[in-house]
Amino acid sequence: MQTKHSYKWLLRTLTLLLGVILLAGGCARGDVLEGDSEEATGSAESEAPFVTETESETVKQTKKQTERETEEPMPENAVTYPLNSNTEGIKILGKRYLADDKQINCDWTCSGIEFVIDHEGGPIAFSVKGHAGSSYFRIWVDGEECINPVRKSIKTPYFTAYAAVNTLQTKGIEAGEHTVRIMKVTGHTLSRAQILSVTFAGTILTEKKPQDSDLYIEYVGDSICCAWGTIGSHKGDFDDQDGTLAYPYLVSEELGADYAVTALSGQGLLCGNPGMTDGYLYASPLRDKTDNGMYQFERKADIVVINIGTNDYSQNKGEANFETSYLSFLNTVRQKNGADCKIVCVYNMMNDTYKDAILSAVEDFGGEGNGVYVWKAKNCGGGHPTISQHAQYAEDLLTFMAQKGIVSGR
């Protein structure tokens, strides 16, 4: 797995000037966005220059038509490859997903695909269907982030998939062998999407399919894991989130690990629909909460990082009730992932109100002797973490896990 977008790179790029970004073109590294906030309100700390837009549906549809008209023409020899969960040569990113023989479902934060192509030159275009809301996608070629070529007034790495079938198309890419990655960076509660096909002049090199990592980490949480408030206008829309800026993705990229960001904004163990207690049992609980949608846990997580409870507290679910639910959830995670799974319990990013409940539940479960560890993060000041705070959380969590012998090589 590529590790171009680690926390160290983000810390460096936060110091770049706006003028550097405005000179960038085609495919370039994304030096991302701004701010933090509360779930619905709060302050925003401007940290980076890329722009997002909050628009009415009329403006969105007008812009969508304009974008179609300004796309670079496809070569006559371009081929459209239908995609589904079993397409040869395609690695699915975000290991928790609802399998489908007609499409690739991208529901959770940082879900997507990666594959290698023998390219004859020209644009690469994805057909993506938005479902239950709009989504932001990002595209990389050989680890270099693609700037959306049809947004003439701004430089942005974001490609919008509205609640319809959309074409997300890059600028022309030179001929040669390339590794392509496309990822939905909006969270599960705000939208779901499907990748239907990819079109380009060339072939998918099935024999060079990116391989799974030996390490698989699952992150269970709420809007913090979804990177809520790192971008956008902080009004609760899809353009307020970019999961590639949050500590789960940054940690996974640094370790070269496969991952799943199983996070539901605004929800907790005892609150939300479906809430994490029930939602954890489904591959995509807001798409299919039937028996057919049950998650099979075919690949067990080596590490599960749990950062949940902020919404349970804000909705007054009660500390005693939360402790009981937390202990039960620890048992569920261990049962589903096996005895060798290490569990890291996180608290204090936004508040530490349920600290005693978490500590007590972990102690009752057996603590470090039973492979469960507690990490107290630095408080981010009451609102959601900023880009730089997420980068620091990634560094601190990596250090903690190395010190505890949960991961090696640091």
Short mmCIF file of C-alpha atoms in Angstrom, two decimals, residues 2 4-5 27-29 139-146:
data_model
loop_
_atom_site.label_atom_id
_atom_site.label_comp_id
_atom_site.label_asym_id
_atom_site.label_seq_id
_atom_site.Cartn_x
_atom_site.Cartn_y
_atom_site.Cartn_z
CA GLN A 2 1.25 3.49 -0.81
CA LYS A 4 2.19 9.17 0.33
CA HIS A 5 -0.30 10.83 2.65
CA CYS A 27 -2.06 15.88 -10.77
CA ALA A 28 -0.41 17.34 -7.69
CA ARG A 29 -0.30 16.61 -4.01
CA ILE A 139 -8.32 10.44 -7.07
CA TRP A 140 -4.59 9.64 -7.09
CA VAL A 141 -2.37 8.43 -9.92
CA ASP A 142 0.96 6.96 -8.76
CA GLY A 143 0.42 8.60 -5.40
CA GLU A 144 0.03 12.06 -6.91
CA GLU A 145 -3.32 13.66 -6.19
CA CYS A 146 -5.40 14.76 -9.16
#
